[in-house]
C-alpha atoms as a printed R data frame, in Angstrom:
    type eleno elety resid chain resno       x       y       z
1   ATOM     1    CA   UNK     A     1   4.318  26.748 -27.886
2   ATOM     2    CA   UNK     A     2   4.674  25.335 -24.485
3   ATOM     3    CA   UNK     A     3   4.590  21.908 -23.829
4   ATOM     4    CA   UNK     A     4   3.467  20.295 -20.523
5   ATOM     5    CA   UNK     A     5   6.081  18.885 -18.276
6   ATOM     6    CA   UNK     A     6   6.644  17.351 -14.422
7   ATOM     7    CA   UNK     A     7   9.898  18.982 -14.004
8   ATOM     8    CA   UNK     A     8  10.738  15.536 -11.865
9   ATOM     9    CA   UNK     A     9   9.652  11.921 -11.769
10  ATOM    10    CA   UNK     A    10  11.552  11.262  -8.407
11  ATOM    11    CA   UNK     A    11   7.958  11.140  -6.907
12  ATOM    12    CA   UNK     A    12   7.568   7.907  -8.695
13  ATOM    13    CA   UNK     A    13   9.886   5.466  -7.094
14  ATOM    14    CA   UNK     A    14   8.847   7.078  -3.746
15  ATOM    15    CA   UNK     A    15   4.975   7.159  -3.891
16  ATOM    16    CA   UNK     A    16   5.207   3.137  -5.527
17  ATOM    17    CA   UNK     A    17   7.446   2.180  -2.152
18  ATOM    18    CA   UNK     A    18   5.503   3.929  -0.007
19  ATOM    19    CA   UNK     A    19   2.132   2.657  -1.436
20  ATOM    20    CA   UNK     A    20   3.662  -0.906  -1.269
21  ATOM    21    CA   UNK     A    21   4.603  -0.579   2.055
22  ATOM    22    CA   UNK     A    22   1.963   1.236   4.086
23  ATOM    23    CA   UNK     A    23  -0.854  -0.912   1.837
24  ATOM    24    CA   UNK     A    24   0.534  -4.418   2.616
25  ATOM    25    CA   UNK     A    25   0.526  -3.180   6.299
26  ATOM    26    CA   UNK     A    26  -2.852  -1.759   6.704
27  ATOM    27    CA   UNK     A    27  -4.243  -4.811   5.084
28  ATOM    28    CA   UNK     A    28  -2.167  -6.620   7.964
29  ATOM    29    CA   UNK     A    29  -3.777  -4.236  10.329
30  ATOM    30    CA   UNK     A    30  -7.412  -4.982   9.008
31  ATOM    31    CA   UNK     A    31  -6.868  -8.343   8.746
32  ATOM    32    CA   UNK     A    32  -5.349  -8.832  12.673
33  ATOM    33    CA   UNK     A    33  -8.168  -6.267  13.859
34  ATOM    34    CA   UNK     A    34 -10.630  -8.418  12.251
35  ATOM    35    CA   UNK     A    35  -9.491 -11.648  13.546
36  ATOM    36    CA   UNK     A    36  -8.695 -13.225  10.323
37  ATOM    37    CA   UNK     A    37  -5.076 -13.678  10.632
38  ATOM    38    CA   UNK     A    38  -2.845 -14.473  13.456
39  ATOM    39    CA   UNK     A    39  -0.544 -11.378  14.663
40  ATOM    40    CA   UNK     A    40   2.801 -13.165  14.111
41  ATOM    41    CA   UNK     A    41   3.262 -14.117  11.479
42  ATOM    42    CA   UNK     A    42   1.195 -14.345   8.284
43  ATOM    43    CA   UNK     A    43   2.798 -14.366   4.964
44  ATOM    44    CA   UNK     A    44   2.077 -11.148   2.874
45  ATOM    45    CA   UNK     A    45  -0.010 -13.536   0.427
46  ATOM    46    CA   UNK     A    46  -2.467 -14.353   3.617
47  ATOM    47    CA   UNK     A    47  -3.986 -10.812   2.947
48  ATOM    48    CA   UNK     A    48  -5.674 -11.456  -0.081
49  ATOM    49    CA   UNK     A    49  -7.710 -14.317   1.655
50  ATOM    50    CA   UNK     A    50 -10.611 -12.708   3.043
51  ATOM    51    CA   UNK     A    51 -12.561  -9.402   2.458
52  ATOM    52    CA   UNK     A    52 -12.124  -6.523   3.567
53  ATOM    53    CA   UNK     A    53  -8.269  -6.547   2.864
54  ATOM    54    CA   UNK     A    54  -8.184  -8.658  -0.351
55  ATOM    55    CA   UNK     A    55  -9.541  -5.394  -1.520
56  ATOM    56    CA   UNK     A    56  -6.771  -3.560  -0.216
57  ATOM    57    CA   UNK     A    57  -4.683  -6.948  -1.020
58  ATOM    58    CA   UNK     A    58  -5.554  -6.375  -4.821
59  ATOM    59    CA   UNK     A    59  -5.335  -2.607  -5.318
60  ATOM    60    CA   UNK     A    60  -2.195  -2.334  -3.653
61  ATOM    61    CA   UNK     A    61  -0.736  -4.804  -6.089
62  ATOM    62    CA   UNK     A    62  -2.214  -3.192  -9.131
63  ATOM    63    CA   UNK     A    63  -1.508   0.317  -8.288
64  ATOM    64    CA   UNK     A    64   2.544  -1.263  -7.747
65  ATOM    65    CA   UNK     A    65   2.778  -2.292 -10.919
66  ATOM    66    CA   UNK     A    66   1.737   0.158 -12.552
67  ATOM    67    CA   UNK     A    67   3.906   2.515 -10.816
68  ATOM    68    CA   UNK     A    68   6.943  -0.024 -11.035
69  ATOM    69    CA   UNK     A    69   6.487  -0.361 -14.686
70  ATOM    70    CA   UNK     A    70   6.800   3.502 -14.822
71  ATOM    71    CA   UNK     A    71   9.806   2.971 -12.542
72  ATOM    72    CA   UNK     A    72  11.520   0.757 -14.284
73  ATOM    73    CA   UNK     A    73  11.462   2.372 -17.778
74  ATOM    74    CA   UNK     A    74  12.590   5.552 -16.305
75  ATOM    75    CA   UNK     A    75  15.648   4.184 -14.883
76  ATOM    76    CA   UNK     A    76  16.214   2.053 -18.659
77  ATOM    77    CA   UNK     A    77  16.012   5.607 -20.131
78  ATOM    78    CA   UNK     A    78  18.256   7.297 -17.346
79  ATOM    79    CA   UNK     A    79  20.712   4.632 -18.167
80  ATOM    80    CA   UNK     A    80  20.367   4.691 -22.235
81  ATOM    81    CA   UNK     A    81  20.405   9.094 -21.830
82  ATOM    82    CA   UNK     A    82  23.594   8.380 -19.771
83  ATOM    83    CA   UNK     A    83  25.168   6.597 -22.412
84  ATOM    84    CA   UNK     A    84  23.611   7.335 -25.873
85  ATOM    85    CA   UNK     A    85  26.346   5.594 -27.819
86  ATOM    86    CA   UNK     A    86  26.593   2.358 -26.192
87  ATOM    87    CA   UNK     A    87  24.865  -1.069 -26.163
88  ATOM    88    CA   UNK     A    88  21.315  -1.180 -25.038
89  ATOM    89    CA   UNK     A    89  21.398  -5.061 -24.564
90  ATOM    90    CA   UNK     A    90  22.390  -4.827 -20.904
91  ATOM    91    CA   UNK     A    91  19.564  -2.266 -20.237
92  ATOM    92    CA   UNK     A    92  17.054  -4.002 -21.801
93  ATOM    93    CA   UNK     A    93  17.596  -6.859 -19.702
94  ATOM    94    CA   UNK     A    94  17.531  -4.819 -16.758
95  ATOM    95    CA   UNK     A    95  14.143  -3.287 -17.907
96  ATOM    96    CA   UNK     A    96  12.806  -6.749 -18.759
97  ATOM    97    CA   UNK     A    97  13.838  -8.006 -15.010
98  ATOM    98    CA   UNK     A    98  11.878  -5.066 -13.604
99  ATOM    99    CA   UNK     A    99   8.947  -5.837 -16.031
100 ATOM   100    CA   UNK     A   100   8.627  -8.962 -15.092
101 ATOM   101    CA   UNK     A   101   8.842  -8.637 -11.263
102 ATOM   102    CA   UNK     A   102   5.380  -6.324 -11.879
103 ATOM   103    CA   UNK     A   103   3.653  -8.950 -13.808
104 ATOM   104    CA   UNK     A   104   4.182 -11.364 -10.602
105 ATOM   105    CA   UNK     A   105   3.171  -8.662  -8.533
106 ATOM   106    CA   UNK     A   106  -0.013  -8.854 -10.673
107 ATOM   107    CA   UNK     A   107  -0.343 -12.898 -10.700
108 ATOM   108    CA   UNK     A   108   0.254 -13.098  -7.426
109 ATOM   109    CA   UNK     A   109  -2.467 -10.275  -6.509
110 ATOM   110    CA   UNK     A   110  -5.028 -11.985  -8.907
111 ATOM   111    CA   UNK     A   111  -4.243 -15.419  -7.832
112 ATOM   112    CA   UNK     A   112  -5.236 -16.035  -4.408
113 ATOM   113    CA   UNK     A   113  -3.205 -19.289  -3.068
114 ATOM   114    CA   UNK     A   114  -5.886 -21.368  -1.830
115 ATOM   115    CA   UNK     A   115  -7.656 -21.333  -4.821
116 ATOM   116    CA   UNK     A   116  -4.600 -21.304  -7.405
117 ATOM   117    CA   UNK     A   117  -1.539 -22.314  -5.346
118 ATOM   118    CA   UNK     A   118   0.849 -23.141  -7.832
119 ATOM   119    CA   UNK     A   119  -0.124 -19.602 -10.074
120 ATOM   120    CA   UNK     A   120   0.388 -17.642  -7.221
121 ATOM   121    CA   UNK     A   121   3.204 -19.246  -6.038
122 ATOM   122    CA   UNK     A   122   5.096 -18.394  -9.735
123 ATOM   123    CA   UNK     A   123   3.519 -15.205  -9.381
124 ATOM   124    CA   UNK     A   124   5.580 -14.711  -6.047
125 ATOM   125    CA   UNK     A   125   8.593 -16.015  -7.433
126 ATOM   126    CA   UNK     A   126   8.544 -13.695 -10.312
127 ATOM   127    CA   UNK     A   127   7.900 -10.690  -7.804
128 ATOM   128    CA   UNK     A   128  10.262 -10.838  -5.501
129 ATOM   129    CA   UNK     A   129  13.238 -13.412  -7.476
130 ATOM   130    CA   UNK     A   130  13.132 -10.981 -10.685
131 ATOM   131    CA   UNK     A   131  13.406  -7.946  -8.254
132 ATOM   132    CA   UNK     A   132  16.121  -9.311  -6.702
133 ATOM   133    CA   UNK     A   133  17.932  -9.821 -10.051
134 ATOM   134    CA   UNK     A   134  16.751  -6.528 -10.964
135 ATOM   135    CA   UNK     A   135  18.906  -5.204  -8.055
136 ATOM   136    CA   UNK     A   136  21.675  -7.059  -9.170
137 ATOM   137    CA   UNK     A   137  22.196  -6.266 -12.781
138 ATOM   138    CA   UNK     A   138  21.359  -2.414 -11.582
139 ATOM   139    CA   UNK     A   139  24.242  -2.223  -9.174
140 ATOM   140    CA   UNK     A   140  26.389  -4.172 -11.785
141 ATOM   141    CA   UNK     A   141  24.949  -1.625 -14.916
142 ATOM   142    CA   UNK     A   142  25.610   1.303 -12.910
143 ATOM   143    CA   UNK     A   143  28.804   0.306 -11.914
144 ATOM   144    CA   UNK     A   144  29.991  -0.588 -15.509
145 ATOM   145    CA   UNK     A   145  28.889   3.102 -16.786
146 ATOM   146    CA   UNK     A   146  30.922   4.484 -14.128
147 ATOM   147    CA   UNK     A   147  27.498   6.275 -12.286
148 ATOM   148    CA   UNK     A   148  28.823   5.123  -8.783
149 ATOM   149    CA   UNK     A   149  31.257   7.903  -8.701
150 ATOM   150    CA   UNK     A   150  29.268  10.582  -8.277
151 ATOM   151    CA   UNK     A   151  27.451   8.625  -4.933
152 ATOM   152    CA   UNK     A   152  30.072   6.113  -3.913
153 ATOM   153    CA   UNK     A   153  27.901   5.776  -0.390
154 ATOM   154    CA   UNK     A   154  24.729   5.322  -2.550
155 ATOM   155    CA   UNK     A   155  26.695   2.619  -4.473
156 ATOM   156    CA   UNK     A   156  27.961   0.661  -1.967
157 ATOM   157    CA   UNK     A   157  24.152   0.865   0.010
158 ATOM   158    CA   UNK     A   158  22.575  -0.380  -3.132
159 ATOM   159    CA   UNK     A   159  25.416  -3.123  -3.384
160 ATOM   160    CA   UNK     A   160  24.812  -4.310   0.032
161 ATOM   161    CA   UNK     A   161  21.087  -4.177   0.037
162 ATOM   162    CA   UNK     A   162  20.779  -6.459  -3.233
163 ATOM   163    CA   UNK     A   163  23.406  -8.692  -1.884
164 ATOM   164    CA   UNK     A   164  21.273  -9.228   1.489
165 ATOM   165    CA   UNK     A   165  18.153  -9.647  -0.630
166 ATOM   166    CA   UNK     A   166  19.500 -12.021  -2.558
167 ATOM   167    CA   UNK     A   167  20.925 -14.395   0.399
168 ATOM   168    CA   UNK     A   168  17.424 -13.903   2.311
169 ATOM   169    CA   UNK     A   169  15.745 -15.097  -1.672
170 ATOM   170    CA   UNK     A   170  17.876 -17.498  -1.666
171 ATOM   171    CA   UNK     A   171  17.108 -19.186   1.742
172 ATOM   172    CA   UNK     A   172  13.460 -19.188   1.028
173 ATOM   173    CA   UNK     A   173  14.418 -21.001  -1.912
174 ATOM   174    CA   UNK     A   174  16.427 -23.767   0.346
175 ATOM   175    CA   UNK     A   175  13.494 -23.986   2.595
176 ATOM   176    CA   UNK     A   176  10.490 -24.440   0.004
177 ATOM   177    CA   UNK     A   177  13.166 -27.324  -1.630
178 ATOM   178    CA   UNK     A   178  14.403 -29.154   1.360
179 ATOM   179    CA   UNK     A   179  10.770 -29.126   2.261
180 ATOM   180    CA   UNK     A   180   9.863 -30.725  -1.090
181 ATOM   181    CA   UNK     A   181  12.600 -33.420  -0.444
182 ATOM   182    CA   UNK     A   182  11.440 -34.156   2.868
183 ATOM   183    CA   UNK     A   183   8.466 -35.013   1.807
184 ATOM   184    CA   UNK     A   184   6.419 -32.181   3.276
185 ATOM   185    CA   UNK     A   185   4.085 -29.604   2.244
186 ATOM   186    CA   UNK     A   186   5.460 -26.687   1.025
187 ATOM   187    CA   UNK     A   187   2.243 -24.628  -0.478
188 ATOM   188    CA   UNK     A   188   2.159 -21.405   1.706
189 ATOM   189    CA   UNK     A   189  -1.679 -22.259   2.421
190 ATOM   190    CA   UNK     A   190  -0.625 -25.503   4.287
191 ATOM   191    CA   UNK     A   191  -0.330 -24.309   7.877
192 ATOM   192    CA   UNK     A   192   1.738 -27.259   9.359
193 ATOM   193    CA   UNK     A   193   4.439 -26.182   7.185
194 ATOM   194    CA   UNK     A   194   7.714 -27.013   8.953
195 ATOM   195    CA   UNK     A   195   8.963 -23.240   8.374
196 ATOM   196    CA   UNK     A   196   6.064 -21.317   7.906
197 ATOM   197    CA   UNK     A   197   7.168 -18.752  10.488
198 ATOM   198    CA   UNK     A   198  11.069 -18.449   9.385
199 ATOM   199    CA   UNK     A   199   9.785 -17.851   5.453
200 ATOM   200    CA   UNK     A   200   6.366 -15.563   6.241
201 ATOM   201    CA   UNK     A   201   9.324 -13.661   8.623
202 ATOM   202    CA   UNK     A   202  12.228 -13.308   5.475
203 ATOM   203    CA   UNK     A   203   9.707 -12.483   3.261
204 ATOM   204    CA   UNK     A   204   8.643  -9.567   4.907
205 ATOM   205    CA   UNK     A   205  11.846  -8.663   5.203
206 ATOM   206    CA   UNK     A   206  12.251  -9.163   1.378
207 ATOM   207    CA   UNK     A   207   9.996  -6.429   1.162
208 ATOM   208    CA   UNK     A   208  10.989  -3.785   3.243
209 ATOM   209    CA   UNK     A   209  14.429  -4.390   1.643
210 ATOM   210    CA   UNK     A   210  12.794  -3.525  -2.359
211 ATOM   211    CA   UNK     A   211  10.894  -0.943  -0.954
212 ATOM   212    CA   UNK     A   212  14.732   1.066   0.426
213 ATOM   213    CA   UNK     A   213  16.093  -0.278  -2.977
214 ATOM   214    CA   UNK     A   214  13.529   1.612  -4.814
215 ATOM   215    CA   UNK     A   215  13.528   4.956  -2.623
216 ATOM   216    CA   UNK     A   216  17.130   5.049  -3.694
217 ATOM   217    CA   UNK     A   217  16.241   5.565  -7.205
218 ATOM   218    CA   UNK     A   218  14.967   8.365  -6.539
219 ATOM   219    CA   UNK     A   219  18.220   9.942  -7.351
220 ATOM   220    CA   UNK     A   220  18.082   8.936 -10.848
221 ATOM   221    CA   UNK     A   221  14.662   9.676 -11.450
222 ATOM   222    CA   UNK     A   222  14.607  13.151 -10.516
223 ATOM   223    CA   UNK     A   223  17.235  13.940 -13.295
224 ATOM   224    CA   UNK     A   224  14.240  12.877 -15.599
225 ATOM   225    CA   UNK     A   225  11.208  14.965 -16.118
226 ATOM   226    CA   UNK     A   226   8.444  14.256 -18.314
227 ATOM   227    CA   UNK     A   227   6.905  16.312 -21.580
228 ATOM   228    CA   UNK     A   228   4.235  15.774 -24.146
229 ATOM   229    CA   UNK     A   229   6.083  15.790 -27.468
230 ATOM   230    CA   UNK     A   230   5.333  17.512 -30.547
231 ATOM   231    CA   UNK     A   231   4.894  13.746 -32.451
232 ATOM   232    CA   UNK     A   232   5.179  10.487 -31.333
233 ATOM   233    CA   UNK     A   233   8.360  10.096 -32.338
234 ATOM   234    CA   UNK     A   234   9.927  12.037 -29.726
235 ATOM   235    CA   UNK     A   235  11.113  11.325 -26.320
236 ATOM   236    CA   UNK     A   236   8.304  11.620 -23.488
237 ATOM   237    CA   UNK     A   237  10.801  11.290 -20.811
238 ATOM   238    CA   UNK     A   238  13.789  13.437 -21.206
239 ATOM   239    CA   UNK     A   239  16.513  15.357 -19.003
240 ATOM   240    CA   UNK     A   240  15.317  17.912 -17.091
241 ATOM   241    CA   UNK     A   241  16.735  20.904 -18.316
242 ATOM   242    CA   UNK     A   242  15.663  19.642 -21.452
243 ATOM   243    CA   UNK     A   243  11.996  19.979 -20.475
244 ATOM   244    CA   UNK     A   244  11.341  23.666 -21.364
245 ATOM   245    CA   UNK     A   245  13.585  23.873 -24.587
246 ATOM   246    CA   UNK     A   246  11.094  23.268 -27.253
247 ATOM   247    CA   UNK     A   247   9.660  27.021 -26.045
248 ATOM   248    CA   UNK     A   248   8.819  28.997 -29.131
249 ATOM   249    CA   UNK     A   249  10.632  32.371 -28.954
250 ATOM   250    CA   UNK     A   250   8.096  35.227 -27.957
251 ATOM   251    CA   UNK     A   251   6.691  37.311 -31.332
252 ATOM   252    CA   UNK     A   252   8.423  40.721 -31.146
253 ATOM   253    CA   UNK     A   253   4.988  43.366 -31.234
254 ATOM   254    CA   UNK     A   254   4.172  45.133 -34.188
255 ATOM   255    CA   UNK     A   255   4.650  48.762 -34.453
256 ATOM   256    CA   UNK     A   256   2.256  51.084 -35.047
C-alpha cells in the first residue's frame, strides 16, 4: 500500500511569509485608497479598524497562525529527527516560543485596540517579542547541534537578523516605557503619542525582518515531507526519503 505524501513542506514557511507580508500591505493599500488611514505611517494594528481591510486585517492573521503553528512544529521535529538521542527540553521551548507568538498573532487580530487596548496590546507583545525569542533560541539550538556547518552564510544571516530584531523590539519597548514614565499616553490608538511615527516605522520593520527569518527555514523544512501513517502512533512528518518506504513490495503474478 501506498501512502500519501508532500514530498516537501518548504512551501510552508514561504507561503505563511508571503501571505503575512503581501496581506498586511494590501490592507495598507485599501485602507490609504480608501482614505481611512494616513499614508505615512500607520501602525500595522490601524488595519483592523475599519471595514473593508479589518477583513483582510483578520484573515491574514488567522491564516498566519495557522501556517506558523505548522511552521513551527516542523522545525521542533527537524531539530528532534536531527538529534534523536538528545534532550528535547531545549526544543520544546523553542516550539512553545513559536506557539505562542501565533496565539498573539490571533489576540491581536481579534482584539481591535480601540475597543480592547490593553488585549491587543499583549496580543502584540506576544507576536512579535516571542518571535523574536523564537529567533534567538533557534540560532542558539542550531548552533549547539552543530547544523550551522553545513550553511555557515545561512547561520551567520539568521544570527544577524534576530540580533537586529531584537535591538529594534527592544527600542519599542524603551519608547512605550519612557512614555509611561513621562506621563504620556502610550496606547497605540492615542494619536498625540510622542513617538507614534518612530514605533508604527520599527514595527514595520519588525515585520519584514520575521517574514526573511522565516523564508530561511525553508531550508529545513524541505528535508521534511509529510505522510498519512498506518496508525496514529506513527510519525506524520518524517524525512523525505523516508516518505515512500512503507511501499508494499509488488505481488509476483501467478502462473498459469
Amino acid at each position: 500500500m501506498k501512502f500519501c505524501c508532500f514530498n516537501t513542506l518548504a512551501i510552508v514557511p514561504v507561503l505563511w511569509s508571503v501571505l503575512m507580508f503581501l496581506g498586511f500591505v494590501s490592507g495598507y493599500i485599501v485602507a490609504v485608497t480608501l482614505g481611512h488611514l494616513e499614508p505615512f505611517v500607520p501602525y500595522i494594528s490601524d488595519l483592523g479598524l475599519n471595514a473593508p481591510e479589518s477583513y483582510i486585517f483578520s484573515a491574514v492573521c488567522t491564516l498566519s497562525a495557522i501556517l506558523g503553528a505548522i511552521t513551527m512544529y516542523g522545525e521542533y521535529k527537524y531539530f528532534k529527527l536531527s538529534n534523536p538521542n538528545g534532550k528535547d527540553l531545549h526544543n520544546k521551548i523553542i516550539l512553545g516560543n513559536g506557539l505562542l507568538s501565533c496565539v498573539g498573532i490571533l489576540i491581536a487580530g481579534y482584539f481591535q485596540e480601540f475597543e480592547y487596548e490593553y488585549v491587543h496590546l499583549i496580543g502584540a507583545v506576544l507576536a512579535f517579542g516571542q518571535a523574536n525569542l523564537y529567533a534567538i533560541c533557534h540560532c542558539y539550538y542550531y548552533y549547539k547541534l552543530s547544523l550551522w556547518k553545513d550553511n555557515t552564510r545561512l547561520f551567520l544571516f539568521r544570527v544577524a537578523l534576530a540580533s537586529s530584531l531584537t535591538s529594534i523590539f527592544l527600542c519599542l519597548s524603551l519608547l512605550f516605557i519612557g512614555c509611561k514614565i513621562y506621563d504620556h499616553s502610550c496606547m497605540l490608538a492615542d494619536w498625540d503619542f510622542p513617538f507614534r511615527q518612530e514605533c508604527a516605522t520599527m514595527e514595520w520593520f519588525e515585520l519584514i525582518g520575521i517574514c526573511i527569518f522565516l523564508l530561511t527555514l525553508k531550508k529545513e523544512m524541505q528535508q521534511l515531507g509529510f505522510r498519512v501513517p498506518k496508525s496514529l502512533k506513527e510519525d506524520w512528518i518524517v524525512k523525505t526519503e523516508k516518505c515512500y518506504d512503507d511501499v508494499e513490495a509488488p505481488e509476483d503474478p501467478i502462473s498459469g
